[in-house]
XYZ file of C-alpha atoms in Angstrom:
428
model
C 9.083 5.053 30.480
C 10.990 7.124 27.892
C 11.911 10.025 30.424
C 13.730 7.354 32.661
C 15.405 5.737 29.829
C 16.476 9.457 28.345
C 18.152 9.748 31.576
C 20.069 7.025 31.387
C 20.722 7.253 27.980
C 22.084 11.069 28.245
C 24.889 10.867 30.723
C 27.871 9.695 31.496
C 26.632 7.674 34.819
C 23.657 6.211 33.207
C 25.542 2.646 33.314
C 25.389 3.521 37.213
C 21.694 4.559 37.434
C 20.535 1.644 34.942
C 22.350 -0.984 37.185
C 21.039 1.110 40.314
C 17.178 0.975 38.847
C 17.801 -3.184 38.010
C 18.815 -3.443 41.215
C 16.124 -1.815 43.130
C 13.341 -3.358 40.485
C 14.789 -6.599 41.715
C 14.114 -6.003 45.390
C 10.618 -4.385 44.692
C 9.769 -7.296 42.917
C 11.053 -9.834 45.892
C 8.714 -7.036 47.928
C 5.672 -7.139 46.389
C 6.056 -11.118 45.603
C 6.303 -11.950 48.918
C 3.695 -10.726 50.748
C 1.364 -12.137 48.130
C 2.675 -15.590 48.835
C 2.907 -14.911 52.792
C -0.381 -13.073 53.414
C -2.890 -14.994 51.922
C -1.019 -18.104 53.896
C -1.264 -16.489 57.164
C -4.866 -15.462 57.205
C -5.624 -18.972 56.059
C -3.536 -20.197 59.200
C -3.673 -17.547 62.194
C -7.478 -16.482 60.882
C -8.616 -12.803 60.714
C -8.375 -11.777 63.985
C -4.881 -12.998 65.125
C -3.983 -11.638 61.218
C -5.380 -8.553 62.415
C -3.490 -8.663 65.606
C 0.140 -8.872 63.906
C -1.540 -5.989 61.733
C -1.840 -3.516 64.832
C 1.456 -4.356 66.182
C 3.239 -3.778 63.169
C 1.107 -0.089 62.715
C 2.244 0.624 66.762
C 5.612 -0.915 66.406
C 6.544 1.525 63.144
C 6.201 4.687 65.066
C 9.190 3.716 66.535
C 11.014 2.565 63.448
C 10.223 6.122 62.170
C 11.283 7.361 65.627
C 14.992 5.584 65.041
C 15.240 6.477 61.380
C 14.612 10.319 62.148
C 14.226 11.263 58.409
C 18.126 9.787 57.825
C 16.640 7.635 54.541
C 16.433 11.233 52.708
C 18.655 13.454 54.855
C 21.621 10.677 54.529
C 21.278 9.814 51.304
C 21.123 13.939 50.213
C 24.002 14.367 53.004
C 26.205 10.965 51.304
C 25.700 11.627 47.830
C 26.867 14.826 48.132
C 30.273 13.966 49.526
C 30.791 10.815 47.681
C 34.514 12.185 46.781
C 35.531 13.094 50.156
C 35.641 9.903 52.146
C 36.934 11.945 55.215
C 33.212 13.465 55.060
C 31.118 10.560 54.470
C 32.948 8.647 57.444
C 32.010 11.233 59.446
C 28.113 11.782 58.403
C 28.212 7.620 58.861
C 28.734 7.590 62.134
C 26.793 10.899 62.834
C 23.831 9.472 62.205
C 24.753 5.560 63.365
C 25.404 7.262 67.110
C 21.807 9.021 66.801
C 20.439 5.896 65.467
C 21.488 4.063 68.671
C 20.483 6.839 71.088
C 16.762 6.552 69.542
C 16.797 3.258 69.831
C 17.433 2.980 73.326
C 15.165 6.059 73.869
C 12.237 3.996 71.887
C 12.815 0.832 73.543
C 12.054 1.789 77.130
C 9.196 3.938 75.708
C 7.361 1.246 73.639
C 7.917 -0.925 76.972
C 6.797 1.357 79.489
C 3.395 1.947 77.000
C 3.163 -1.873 76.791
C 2.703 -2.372 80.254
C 0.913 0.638 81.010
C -1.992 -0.361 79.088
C -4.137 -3.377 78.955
C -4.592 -3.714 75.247
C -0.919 -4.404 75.042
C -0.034 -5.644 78.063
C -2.096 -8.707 76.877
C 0.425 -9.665 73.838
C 2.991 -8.033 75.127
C 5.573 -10.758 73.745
C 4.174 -9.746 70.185
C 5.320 -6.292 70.440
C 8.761 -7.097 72.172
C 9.255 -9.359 69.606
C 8.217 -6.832 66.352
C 11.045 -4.268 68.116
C 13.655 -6.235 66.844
C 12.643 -5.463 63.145
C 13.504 -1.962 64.359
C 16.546 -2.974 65.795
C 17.308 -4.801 62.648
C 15.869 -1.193 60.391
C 18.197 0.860 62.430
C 21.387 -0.724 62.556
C 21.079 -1.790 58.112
C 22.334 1.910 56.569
C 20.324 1.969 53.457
C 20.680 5.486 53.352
C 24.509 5.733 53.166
C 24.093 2.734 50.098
C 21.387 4.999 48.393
C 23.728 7.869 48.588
C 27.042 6.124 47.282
C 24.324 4.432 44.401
C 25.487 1.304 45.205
C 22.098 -0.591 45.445
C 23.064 -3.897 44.716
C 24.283 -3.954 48.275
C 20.659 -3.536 49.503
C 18.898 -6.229 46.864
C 21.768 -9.017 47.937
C 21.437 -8.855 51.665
C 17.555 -8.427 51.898
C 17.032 -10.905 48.839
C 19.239 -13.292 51.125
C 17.639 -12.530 54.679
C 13.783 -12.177 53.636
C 13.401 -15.179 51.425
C 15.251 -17.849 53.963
C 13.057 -16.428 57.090
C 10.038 -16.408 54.543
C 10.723 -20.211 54.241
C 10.706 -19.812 58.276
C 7.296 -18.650 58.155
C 5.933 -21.523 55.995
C 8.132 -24.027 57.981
C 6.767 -23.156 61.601
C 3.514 -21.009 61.627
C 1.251 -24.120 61.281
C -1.483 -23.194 63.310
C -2.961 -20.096 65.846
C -0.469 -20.953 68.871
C 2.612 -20.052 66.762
C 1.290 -16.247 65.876
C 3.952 -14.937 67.859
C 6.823 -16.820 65.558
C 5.906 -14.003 62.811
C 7.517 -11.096 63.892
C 10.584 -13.397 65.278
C 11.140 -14.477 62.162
C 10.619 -10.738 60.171
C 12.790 -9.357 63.370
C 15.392 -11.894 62.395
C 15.488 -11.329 58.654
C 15.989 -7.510 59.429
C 18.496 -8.100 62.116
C 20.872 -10.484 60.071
C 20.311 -8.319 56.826
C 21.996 -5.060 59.168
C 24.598 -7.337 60.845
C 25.565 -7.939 57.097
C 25.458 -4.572 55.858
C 27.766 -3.191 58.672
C 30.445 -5.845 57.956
C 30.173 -4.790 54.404
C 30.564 -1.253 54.807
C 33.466 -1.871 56.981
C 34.770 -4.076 54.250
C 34.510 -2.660 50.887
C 34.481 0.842 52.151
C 36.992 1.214 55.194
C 34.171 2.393 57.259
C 34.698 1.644 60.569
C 31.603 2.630 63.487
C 32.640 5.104 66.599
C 30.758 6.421 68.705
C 30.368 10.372 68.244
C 29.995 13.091 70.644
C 26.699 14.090 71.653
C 27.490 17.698 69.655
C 27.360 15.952 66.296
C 24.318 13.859 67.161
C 22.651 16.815 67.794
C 23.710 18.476 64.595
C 22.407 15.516 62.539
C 19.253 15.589 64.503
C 18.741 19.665 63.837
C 19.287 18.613 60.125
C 16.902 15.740 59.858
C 14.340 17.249 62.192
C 11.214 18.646 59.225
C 11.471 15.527 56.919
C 11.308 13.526 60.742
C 8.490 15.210 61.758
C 7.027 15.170 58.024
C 7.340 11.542 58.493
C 5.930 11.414 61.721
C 3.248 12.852 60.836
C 2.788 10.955 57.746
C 2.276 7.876 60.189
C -0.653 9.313 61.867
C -2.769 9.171 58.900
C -1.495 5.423 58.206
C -0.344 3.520 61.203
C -3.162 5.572 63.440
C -5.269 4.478 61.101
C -4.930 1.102 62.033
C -4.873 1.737 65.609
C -8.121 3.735 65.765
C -9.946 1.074 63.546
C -8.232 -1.202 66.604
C -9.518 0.501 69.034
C -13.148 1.351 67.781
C -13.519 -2.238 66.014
C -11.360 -4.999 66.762
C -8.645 -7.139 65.000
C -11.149 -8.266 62.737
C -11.989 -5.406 61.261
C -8.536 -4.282 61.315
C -7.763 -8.339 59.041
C -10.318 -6.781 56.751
C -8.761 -3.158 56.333
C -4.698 -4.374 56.198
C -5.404 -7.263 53.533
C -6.464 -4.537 51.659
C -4.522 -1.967 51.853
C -1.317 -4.442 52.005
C -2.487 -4.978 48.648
C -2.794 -1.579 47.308
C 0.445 -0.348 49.411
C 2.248 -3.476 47.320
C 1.368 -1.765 44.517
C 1.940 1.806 45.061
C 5.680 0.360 46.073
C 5.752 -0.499 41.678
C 7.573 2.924 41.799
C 10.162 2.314 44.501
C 12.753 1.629 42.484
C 12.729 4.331 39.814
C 12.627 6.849 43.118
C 14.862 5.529 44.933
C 17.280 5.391 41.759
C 17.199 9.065 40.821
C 16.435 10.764 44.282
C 20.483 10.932 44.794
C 20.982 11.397 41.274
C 18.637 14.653 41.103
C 19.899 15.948 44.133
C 23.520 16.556 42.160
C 21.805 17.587 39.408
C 19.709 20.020 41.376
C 22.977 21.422 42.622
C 24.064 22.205 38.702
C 21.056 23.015 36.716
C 17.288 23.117 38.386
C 15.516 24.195 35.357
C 16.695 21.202 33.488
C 15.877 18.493 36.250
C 12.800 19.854 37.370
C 11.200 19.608 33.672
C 12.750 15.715 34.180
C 10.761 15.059 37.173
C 7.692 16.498 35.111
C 8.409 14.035 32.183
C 8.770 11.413 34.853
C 5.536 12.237 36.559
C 3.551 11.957 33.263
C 4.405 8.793 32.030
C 3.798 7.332 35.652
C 0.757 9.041 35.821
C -0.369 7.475 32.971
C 0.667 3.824 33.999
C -0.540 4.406 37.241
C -4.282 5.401 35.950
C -3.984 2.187 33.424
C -3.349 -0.071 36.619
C -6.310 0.930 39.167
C -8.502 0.785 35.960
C -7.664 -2.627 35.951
C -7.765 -3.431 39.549
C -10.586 -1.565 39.999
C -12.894 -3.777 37.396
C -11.229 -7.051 38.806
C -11.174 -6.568 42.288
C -13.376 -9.028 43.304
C -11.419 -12.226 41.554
C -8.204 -10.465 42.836
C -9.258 -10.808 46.341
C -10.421 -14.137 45.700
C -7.320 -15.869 43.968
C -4.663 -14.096 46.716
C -6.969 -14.198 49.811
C -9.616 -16.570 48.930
C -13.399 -15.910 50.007
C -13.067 -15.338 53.402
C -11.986 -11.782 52.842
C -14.989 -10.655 50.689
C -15.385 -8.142 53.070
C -11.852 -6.110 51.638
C -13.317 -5.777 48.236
C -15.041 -2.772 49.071
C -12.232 -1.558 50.994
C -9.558 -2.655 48.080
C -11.487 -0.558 45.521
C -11.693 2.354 47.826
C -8.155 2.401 48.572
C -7.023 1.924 44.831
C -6.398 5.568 44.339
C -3.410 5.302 46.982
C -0.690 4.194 44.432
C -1.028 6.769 42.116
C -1.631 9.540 45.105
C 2.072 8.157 47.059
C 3.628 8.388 43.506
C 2.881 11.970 43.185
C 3.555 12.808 46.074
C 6.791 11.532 45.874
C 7.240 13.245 42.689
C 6.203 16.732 44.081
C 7.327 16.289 47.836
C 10.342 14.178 47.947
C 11.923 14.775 44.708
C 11.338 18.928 44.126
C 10.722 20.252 47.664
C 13.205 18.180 49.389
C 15.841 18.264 46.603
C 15.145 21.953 46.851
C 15.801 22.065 50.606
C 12.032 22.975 51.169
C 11.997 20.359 54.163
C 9.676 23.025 56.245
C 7.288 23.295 53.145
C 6.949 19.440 52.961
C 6.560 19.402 56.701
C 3.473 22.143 56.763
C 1.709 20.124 54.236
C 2.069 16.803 56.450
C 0.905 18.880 59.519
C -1.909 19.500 57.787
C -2.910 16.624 56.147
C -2.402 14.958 59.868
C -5.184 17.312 61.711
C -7.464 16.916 58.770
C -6.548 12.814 58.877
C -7.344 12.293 62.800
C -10.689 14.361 62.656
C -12.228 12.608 59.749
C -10.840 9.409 60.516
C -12.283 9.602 64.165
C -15.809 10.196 62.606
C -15.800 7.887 59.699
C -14.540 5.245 61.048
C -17.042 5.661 64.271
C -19.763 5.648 61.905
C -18.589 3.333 58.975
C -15.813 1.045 60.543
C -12.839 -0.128 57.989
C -15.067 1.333 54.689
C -14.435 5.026 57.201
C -11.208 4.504 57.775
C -10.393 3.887 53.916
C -12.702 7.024 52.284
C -10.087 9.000 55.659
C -7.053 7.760 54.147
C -7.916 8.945 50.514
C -9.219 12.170 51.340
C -6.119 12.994 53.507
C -3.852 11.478 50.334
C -5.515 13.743 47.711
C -5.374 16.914 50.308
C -1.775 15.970 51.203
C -0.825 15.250 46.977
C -2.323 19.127 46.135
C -0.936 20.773 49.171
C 2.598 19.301 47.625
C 1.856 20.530 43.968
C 0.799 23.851 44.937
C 4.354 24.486 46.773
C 6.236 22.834 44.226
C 4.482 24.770 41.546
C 5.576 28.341 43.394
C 8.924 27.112 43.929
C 9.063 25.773 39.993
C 7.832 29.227 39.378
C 10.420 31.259 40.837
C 12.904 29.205 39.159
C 11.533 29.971 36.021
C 11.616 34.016 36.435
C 15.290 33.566 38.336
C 16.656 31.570 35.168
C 14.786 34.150 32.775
């Protein structure tokens, strides 16, 4: 942790970054707490299959959370942080994106309906999925971006501390038995919804930032800017949320209960280095701007010692596995062990990606290098996945998912690297 801590330590913001990184710690920690008390709960109560049912509606519903948030959670933050002493600016990039927000929103709504009832395999829960849109309601309208980019996180950790733990209660208070599956994504679209409704009057409040409608021309101008990490993240989905859907499709919800327990679990994890990301992704992009020699050997440091920690963590998991799915799940989901080992790699993979994509390519403004390695990684992810998961069922569609994460973590190194190496020669 010494890299992070130098960081602080070294500059004159650190008292900003340090409350910025407590902050965010805090809400990872309410993140990764929570579904460890929900999940095990809700198998217990819905059973596999309907647990595997709320699993594929939350991997359908999140293409069009993706869909509304258009790459804005990097783009916005860059875009915010960069005019955080021109107030003139940042009102107008606010309300920019808010206005494209919207017009995805509607354009996703009547699209996600329209698929519903088109085809049978929805149509038959349809009031699951109408009710899981309002989480992206709730997603789009809560700027998380715009407090990323002013680093003013505790804004984020209040209102979702608030809003997830009271409709967590929810959960435990009226999901007693199978009938009330539905009640779970009312309640999650209802946390999300009052968190946004919250973070709007805030904005408006403490910052004199009041929401307008834009014209279409500046929509389209924050859509053109957003557009590679969009369809970066887009594509990203295919080899996570499709996942889930072709396991759906080729095996049923129960096999899908099987795979999501699992990889809930290892996702959970991988989310340990949310915080410290999320903390210095604005902070690197300003200090990209002055010196990149300097912050890029900082992201190195960074990506050693998490590495490290990472490596010490699946070893762990890895030789425990089976009384760690026991004590959260209980025996009923035996069949994830397998899976859960498989799958253990994926937290230290998403770190360094995050490491290599996010924090050098994109704070290098190589969005159409990160988005080349996602388009591969995605045609390498559905071919595999289609044949592994044909053959092998949820034990496929984990060995797809790693393979596609180690392809996508080397084809985000080796671009880094050549861009780390020109800025070597251009500095010497």
């Amino acid at each position: 942790m010494k890299p992070i801590f130098d960081i602080f330590q070294r500059y004159k913001k650190h008292k900003i970054l340090a409350s910025n990184f407590v902050y965010l710690s805090l809400l990872q920690g309410l993140n990764l707490v929570l579904p460890l008390i929900t999940l095990p709960y809700l198998i217990r109560t819905l059973g596999v299959d309907y647990f595997g049912l709320l699993s594929f509606s939350f991997a359908f519903i999140t293409y069009f959370q993706i869909i509304t948030d258009y790459g804005f959670n990097s783009t916005g933050t860059r875009d915010i942080s960069l005019a955080t002493d021109d107030s003139e600016k940042q009102n107008l990039i606010f309300n920019q994106i808010m206005s494209a927000k919207l017009l995805l929103l509607v354009v996703s709504f009547v699209a996600m309906m329209c698929i519903v009832f088109l085809f049978e395999i929805f149509r038959t829960y349809w009031i699951v999925y109408l009710f899981s849109f309002g989480s992206v309601f709730g997603q789009a309208i809560f700027p998380v971006w715009y407090f990323q980019g002013i680093q003013k996180m505790k804004y984020i950790t209040y209102l979702n501390l608030f809003t997830k733990v009271i409709f967590t209660i929810a959960l435990f208070i009226f999901v007693k038995q199978k009938s009330d599956y539905y009640l779970v994504p009312v309640f999650n679209a209802l946390g999300f919804i009052t968190a946004g409704i919250f973070a709007l009057f805030y904005i408006q409040k403490d910052f004199n930032i009041k929401f307008k409608i834009q014209p279409f021309s500046g929509i389209v101008e924050q859509l053109q800017k957003s557009k590679y990490v969009f369809l970066s993240e887009l594509k990203i989905s295919f080899f996570t949320n499709t996942n889930t859907l072709i396991l759906g499709f080729l095996a049923g919800n129960q096999a899908v209960g099987y795979f999501s327990a699992a990889e809930k679990l290892v996702r959970a994890m991988g989310n340990l280095q949310t915080p410290i990301s999320n903390t210095i992704f604005p902070y690197l992009s300003k200090e990209m701007m002055l010196n990149k020699l300097q912050t890029i050997q900082k992201i190195n440091k960074i990506t050693v010692t998490g590495t490290i920690l990472f490596s010490i963590l699946i070893l762990f998991c890895f030789c425990f596995a089976e009384p760690i799915i026991e004590i959260i799940y209980g025996k009923a989901m035996f069949a994830s062990i397998l899976i859960f080992r498989i799958l253990l790699l994926v937290p230290l993979l998403s770190f360094l990606d995050t490491m290599y994509g996010k924090q050098i390519l994109l704070n290098l403004g190589k969005d159409n290098l990160y988005f080349r390695v996602i388009v591969y990684a995605t045609i390498l992810n559905f071919t595999i996945n289609l044949i592994l998961t044909h053959f092998f069922q949820e034990v496929g569609t984990a060995i797809a998912l790693i393979i596609t994460q180690i392809f996508i973590v080397l084809g985000m190194w080796y671009f880094a690297n050549k861009e780390i190496k020109l800025i070597f020669k251009t500095d010497k």
